[in-house]
XYZ file of C-alpha atoms in Angstrom:
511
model
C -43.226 96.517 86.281
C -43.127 93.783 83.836
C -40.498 91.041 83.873
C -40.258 87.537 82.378
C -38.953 84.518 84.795
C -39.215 80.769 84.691
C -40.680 80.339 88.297
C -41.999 82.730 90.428
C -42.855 82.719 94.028
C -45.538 85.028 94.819
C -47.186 86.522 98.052
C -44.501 85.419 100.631
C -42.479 86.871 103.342
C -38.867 87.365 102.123
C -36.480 86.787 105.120
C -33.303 88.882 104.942
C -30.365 86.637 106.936
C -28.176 88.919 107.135
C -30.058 92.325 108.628
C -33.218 90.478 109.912
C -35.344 92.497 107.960
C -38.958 90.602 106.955
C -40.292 91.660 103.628
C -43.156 90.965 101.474
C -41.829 90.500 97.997
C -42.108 88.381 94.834
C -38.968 86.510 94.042
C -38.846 86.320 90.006
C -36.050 83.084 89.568
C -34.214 82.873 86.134
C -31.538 80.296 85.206
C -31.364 78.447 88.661
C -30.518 81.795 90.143
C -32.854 84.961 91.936
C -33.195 87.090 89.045
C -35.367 89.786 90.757
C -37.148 91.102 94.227
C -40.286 92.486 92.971
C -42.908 94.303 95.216
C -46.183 92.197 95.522
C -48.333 91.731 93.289
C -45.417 92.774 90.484
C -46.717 92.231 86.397
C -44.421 88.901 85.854
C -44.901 86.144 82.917
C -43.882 82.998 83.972
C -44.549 79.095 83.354
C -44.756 78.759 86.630
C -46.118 80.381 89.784
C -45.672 78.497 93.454
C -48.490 80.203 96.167
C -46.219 81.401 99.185
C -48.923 83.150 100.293
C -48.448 83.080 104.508
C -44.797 81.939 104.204
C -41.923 82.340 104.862
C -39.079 82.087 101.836
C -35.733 81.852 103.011
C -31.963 80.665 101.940
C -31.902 76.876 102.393
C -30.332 75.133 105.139
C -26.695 74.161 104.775
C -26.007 71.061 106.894
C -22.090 71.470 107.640
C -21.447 68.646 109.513
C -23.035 64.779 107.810
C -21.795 61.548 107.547
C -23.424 61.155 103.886
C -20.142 60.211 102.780
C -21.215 57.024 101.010
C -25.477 57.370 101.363
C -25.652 59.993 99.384
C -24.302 57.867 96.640
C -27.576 55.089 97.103
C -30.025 57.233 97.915
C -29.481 60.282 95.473
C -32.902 61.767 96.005
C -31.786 62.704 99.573
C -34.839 62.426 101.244
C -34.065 62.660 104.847
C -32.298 65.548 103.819
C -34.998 67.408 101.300
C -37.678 66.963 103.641
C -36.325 69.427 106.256
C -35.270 71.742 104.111
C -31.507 71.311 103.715
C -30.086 72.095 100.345
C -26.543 71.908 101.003
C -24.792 69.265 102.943
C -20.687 68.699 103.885
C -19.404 65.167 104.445
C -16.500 64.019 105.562
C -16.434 65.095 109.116
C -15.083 63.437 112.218
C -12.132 62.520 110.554
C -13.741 60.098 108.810
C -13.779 60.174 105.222
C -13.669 56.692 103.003
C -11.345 57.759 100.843
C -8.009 57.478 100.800
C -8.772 53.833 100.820
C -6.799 52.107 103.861
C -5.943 49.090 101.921
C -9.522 47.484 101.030
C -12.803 48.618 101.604
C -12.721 45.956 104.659
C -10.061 47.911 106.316
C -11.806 51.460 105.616
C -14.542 50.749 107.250
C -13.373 49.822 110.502
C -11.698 53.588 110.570
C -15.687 55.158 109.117
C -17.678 53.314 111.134
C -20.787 56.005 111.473
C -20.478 56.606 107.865
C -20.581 52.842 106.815
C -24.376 52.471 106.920
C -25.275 51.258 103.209
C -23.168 48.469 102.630
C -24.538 48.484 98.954
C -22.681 51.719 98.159
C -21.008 51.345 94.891
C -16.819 52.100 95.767
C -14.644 52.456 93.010
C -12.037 54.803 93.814
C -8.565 54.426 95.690
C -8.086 57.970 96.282
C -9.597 61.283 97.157
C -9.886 62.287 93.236
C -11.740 59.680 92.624
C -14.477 59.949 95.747
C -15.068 63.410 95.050
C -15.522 62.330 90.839
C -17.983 59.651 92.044
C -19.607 62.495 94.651
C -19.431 64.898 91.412
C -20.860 62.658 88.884
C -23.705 61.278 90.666
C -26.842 63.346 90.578
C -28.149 64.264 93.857
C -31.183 66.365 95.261
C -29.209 68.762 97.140
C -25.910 70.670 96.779
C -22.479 69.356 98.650
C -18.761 69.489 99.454
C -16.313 67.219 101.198
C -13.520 67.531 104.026
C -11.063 65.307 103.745
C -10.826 63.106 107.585
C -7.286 62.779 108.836
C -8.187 59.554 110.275
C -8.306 58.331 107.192
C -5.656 59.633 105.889
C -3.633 58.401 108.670
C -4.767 54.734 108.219
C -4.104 54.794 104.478
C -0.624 56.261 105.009
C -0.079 53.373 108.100
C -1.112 51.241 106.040
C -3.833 49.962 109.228
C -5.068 51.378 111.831
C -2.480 51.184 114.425
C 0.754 51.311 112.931
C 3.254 53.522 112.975
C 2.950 56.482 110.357
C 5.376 59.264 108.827
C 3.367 62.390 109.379
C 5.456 63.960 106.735
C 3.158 61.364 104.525
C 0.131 62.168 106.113
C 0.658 66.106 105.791
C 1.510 65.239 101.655
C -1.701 63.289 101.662
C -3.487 65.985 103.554
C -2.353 68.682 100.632
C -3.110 66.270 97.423
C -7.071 65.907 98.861
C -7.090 69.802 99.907
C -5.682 70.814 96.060
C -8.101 67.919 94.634
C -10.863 70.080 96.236
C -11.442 69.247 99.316
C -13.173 72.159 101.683
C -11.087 71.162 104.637
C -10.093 69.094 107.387
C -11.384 67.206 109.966
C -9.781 65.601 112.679
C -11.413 62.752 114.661
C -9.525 63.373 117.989
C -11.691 60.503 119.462
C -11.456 57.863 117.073
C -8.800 55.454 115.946
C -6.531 56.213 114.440
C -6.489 60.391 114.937
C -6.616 59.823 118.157
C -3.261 58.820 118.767
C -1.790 61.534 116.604
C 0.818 63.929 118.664
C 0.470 67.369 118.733
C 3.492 68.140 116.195
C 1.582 65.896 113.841
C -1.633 67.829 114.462
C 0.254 71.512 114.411
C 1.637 69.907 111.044
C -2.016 68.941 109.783
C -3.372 72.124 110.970
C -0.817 74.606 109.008
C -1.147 72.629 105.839
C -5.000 73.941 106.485
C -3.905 76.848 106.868
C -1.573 77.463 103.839
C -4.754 76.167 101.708
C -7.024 78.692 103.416
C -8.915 76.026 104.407
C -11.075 74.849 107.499
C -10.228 72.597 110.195
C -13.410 70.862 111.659
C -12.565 68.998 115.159
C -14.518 65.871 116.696
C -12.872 66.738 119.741
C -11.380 64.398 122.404
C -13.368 64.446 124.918
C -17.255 65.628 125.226
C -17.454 64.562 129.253
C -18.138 66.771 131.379
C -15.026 65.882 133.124
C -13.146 66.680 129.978
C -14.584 68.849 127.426
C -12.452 71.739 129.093
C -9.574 70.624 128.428
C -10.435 69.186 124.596
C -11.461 72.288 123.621
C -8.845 73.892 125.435
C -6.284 71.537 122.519
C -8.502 72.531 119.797
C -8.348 75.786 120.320
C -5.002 75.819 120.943
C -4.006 74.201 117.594
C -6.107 76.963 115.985
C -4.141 79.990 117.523
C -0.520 78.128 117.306
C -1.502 77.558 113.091
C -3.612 80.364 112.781
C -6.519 78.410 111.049
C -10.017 78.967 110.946
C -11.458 75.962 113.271
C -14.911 74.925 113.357
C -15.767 72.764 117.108
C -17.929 69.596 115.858
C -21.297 69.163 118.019
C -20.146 71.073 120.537
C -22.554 69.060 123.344
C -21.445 68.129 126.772
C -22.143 65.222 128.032
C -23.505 65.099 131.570
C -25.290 67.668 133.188
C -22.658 69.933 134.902
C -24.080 73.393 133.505
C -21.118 75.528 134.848
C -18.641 73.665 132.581
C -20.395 74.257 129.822
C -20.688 77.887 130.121
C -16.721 77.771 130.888
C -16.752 76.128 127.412
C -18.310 78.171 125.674
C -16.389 81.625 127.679
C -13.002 79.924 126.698
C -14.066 79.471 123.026
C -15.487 83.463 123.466
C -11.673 84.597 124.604
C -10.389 82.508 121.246
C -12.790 84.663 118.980
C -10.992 87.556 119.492
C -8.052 86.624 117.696
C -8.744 83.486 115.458
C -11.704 82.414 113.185
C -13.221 79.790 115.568
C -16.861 78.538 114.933
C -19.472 75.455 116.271
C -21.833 73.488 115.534
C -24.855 71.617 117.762
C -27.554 69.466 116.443
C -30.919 69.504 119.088
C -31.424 66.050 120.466
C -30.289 64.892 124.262
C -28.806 61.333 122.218
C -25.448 61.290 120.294
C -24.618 57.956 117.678
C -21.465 56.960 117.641
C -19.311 53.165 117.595
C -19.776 51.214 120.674
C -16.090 51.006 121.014
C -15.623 54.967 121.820
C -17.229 53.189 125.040
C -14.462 51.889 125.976
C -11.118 53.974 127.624
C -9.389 55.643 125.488
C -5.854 53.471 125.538
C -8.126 50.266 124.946
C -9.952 51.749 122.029
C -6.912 53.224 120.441
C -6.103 49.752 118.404
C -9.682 50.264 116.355
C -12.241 48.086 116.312
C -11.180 44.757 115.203
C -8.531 44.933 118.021
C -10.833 45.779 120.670
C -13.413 43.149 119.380
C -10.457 40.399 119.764
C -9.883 41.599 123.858
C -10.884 38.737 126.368
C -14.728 39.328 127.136
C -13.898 40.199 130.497
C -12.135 43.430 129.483
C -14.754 44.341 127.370
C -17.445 44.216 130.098
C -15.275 45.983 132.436
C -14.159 48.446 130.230
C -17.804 49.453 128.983
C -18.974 49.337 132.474
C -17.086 51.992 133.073
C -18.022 54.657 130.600
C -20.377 56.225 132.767
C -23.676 55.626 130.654
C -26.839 54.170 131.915
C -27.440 50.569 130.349
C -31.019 52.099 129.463
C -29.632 55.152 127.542
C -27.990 52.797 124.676
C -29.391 51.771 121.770
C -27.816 49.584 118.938
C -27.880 51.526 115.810
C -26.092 48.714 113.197
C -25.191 45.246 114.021
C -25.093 43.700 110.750
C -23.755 39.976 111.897
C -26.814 40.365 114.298
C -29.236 41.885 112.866
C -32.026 41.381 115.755
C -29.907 43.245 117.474
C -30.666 46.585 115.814
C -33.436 48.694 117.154
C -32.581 47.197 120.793
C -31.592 48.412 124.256
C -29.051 45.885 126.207
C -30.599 42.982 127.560
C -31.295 44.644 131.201
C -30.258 40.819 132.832
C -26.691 41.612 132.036
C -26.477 44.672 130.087
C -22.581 44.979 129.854
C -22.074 41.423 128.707
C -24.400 41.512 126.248
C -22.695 44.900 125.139
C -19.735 43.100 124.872
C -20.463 39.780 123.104
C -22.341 41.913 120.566
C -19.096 43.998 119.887
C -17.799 40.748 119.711
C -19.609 38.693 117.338
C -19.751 41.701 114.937
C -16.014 42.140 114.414
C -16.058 45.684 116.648
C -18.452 47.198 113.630
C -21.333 48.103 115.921
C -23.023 51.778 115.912
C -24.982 52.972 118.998
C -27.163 55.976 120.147
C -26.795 57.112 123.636
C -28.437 59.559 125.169
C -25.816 61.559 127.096
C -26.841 65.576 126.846
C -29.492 67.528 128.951
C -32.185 70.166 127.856
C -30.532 72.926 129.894
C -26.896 72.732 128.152
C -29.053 71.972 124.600
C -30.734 75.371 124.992
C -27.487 77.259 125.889
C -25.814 75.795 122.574
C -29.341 77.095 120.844
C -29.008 80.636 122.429
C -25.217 81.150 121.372
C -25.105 83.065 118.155
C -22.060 81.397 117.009
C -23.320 77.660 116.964
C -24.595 77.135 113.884
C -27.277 73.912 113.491
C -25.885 70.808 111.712
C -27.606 67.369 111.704
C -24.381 64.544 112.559
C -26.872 62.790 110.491
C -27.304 61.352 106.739
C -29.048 61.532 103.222
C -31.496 58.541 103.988
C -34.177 57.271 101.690
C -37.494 56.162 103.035
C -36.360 52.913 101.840
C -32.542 52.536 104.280
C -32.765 49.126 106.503
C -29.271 48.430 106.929
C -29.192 50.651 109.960
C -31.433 52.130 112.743
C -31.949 55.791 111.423
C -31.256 58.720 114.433
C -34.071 61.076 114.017
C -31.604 63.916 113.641
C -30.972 62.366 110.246
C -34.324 63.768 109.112
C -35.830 66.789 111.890
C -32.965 68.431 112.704
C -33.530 71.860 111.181
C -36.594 71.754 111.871
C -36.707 70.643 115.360
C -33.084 73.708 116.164
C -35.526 76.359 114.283
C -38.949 75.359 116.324
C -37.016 75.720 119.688
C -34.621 78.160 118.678
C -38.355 80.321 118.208
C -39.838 79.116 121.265
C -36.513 80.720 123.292
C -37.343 84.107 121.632
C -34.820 84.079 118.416
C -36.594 86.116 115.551
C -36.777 84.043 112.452
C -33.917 86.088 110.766
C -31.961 85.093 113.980
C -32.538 81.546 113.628
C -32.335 81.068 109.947
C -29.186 82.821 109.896
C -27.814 79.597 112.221
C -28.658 77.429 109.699
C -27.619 79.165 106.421
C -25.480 82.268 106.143
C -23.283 81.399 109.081
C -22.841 77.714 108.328
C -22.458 78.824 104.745
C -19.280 81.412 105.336
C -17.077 78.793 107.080
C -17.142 76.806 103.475
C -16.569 80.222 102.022
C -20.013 80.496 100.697
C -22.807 82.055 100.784
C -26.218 81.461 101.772
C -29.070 84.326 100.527
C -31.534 85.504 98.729
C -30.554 88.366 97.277
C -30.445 89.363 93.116
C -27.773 87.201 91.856
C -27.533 84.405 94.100
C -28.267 80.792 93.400
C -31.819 80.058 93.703
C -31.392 77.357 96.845
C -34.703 77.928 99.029
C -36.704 77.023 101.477
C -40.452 77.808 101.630
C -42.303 77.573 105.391
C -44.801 77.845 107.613
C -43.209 80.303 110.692
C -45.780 78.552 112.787
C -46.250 74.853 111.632
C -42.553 74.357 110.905
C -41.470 71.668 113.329
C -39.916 67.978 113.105
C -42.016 64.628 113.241
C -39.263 62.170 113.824
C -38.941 60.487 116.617
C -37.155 57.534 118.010
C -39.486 54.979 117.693
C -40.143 56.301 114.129
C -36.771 57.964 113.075
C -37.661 58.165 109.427
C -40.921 60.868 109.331
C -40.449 63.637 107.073
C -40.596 67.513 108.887
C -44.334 69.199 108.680
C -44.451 72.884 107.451
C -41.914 72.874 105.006
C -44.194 73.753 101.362
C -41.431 74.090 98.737
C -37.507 73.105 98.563
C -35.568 74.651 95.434
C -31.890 73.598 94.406
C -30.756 75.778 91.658
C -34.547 76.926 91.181
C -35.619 73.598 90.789
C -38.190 71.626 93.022
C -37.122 68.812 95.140
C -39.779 69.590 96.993
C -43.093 70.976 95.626
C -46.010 71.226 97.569
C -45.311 69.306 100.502
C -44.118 66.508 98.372
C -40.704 65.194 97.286
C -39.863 65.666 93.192
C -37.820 63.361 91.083
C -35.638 66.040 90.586
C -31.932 65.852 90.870
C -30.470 69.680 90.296
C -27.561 69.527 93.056
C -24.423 70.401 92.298
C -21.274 68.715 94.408
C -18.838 71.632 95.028
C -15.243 71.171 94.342
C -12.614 74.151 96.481
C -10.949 76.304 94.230
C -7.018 75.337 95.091
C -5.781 78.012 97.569
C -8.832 80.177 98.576
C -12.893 80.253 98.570
């Protein structure tokens, strides 16, 4: 057989997603797309041949759930992101989105605060149209698409973060991002200002999803083990009442009660039955999050510069309270302390320092906390219907402004290693982090004739994360070749100057 192709990847192990077949093939790529399967050792001309020999060549990962809302604007080559393998990420989750604009960029940024990390990001839009321009016009390393976060959309209707708000306004606003091409929804159920949403504002939210054909992602209310239960018990409820296809952010627990977790997961079982519900999990035992969402829920319900305003006694008491260890926090961004960053609470008076720091930074201070345990995090890894997402961001090797969570860059690597080591085939595990992540966007994610050439090229064995804590920012090991479009971003081992992704707008009113 004789064929012509601009790249070909010879001598590897083709991994079929969708039947779990293994296969060794050629894969002849032609215009950014997989323009034939050829048997090995197939007569093909080519400018270009890439040694898969011992590999493994699979669809690339497609991160559903990041907060590279803004960072993927300064650091375009997407490093953190490239590294691991993803070539498709989705932003705009946790209801957090930083557009519409809530006034000023000020006042948006005390409703994003996770996605605020690179001050230096160049904003000049007002409204959805004109983040997902900037997203479309700036040439990135990987593929992406957007959700739209009803938080806010909420502020930016309110006019601030705890006013009063029309929800017929925030269901028009919802519709105008979802027909500008937004993928979906997602609410921020424990974050000011979607937190103090009612339920006929959510039903409201959630049919307007709905009549787009849309997804609702959820950041639910609650991931205690005291209350995750019942959160997921409103989530899913919303999603049977408006018949929308619902995708459970991270669904961790935190705290180590095992038997609510596997009541979790048996309630969200019952719901797949009748309506399109999905999840996703990322593998570490430490979440990062705002240091407010510390605090009880009616105290943190004003937002951050309210809560940063509250006598310092409150503060103390109230983040006493939350249950954590004073050892399992670390500060993430403190940008009016920067000394800060990096540090676990001053163990003299952990709470008051925790409180002064929340202080003298306005309320704009990020945290990791480790909250999870190894036995629920396997669980989440052996349920088929979890798919792997990062909660992380496109980072460059170069990002100071904030302490970077490892998840940001091992992720994939770190779910597929364990997900292996609990007896998932590779088909089984790859499928978690492309095909099925893929579908609830209403893509794809393949290699099949046809399809976009967006791969990933790995070592079965060597694949495995490197970041850690105390160095968040180390690229994964095993990963030989990342294409987007059938171009390198990452060619042997090594990251390209390449910038082939394309940002995804929805068609208006289906996939």
């Amino acid at each position: 057989m004789s064929t012509h192709a601009d790249l070909l990847l010879r001598g590897g192990t083709l991994v079929d997603v969708v039947d779990g077949r293994l296969r060794d093939a050629d894969v002849a790529i032609v215009d950014g797309r997989i323009g034939a399967i050829l048997p090995r050792g197939a007569q093909v001309s080519a400018p270009r041949t890439a040694d898969c020999t011992g590999l493994l060549i699979a669809p690339g990962f497609v991160d559903i759930h990041t907060h590279s809302d803004l960072s993927r604007l300064v650091y375009p080559g997407q490093e953190s992101r490239v590294t691991q393998g993803i070539t498709t990420e989705v932003v705009g989750n946790c209801g957090m989105s930083p557009a519409p604009v809530v006034g000023s960029r000020d006042r948006t940024r005390e409703v994003i605060g996770p996605v605020d990390i690179v001050e230096s990001a160049p904003w000049s839009w007002t409204g959805v149209e004109g983040w997902l321009a900037a997203l479309e016009h700036t040439p990135a390393a990987t593929n992406g698409s957007a959700l739209v976060g009803h938080g806010t959309v909420r502020a930016a209707v309110a006019g601030s973060t705890a006013a009063p708000v029309d929800r017929h306004e925030v269901v028009r606003a919802i519709r105008d991002a979802l027909g500008a091409g937004c993928a979906g929804v997602s609410l921020g159920l424990m974050y000011a200002p979607g937190q103090s949403a009612d339920p006929e504002e959510l039903r409201a939210v959630a049919e307007a999803v709905r009549a787009h054909d849309a997804l609702l992602s959820v950041h639910l209310r609650s991931y205690a083990h005291e209350g995750l239960l019942a959160a997921v018990e409103e989530a899913v409820a919303l999603a049977e009442a408006a018949g929308v296809r619902l995708q459970l952010s991270h669904l961790r627990m935190i705290g180590s009660d095992a038997g609510t977790y596997d009541r979790v997961l048996a309630r969200v079982e019952r719901a797949r039955r009748s309506v399109d519900v999905a999840a996703d999990a990322y593998p570490y035992l430490s979440g990062h999050t705002t240091l407010v969402q510390l605090l009880p829920p009616d105290v943190r319900a004003a937002g951050e510069r309210a809560c940063a305003a509250l006598p310092l006694n409150t503060l103390v008491r109230g983040l006493a309270a939350s249950g954590f260890a004073p050892d399992a926090i670390t500060v993430m961004k403190a940008r009016a302390t920067p000394d800060a960053v990096g540090c676990a609470p001053d163990p003299a008076d952990p709470w008051a320092w925790l409180a002064r720091l929340l202080v003298d930074n306005d309320g704009a201070v990020d945290v990791a906390v480790i909250g999870s345990t190894a036995e629920n995090l396997d669980t989440a890894l052996r349920t088929p219907w979890i798919s792997i997402a990062s909660d992380g961001a496109a980072l460059g090797p170069t990002h100071t402004e904030s302490a970077a969570h490892p998840r940001s860059w091992g992720t994939f690597p770190r779910a597929y290693r364990r997900m292996r080591e609990l007896g998932l085939t590779p088909a089984e595990a790859l499928r978690r982090c492309t095909d099925d992540p893929a579908r609830r966007i209403g893509a794809r994610a393949v290699v099949t004739e046809g399809a976009r050439a967006d791969l990933v090229v790995f070592d079965d064995v060597a694949l495995t994360d490197t970041a850690t804590e105390a160095a968040p920012m180390a690229p994964a090991a095993g990963i030989a070749h990342v294409f987007v479009g059938g171009t390198a971003v990452v060619d042997d081992a090594r990251t390209t100057a390449a910038r082939p992704g394309r940002f995804q707008r929805r068609a208006h009113g289906g996939h």
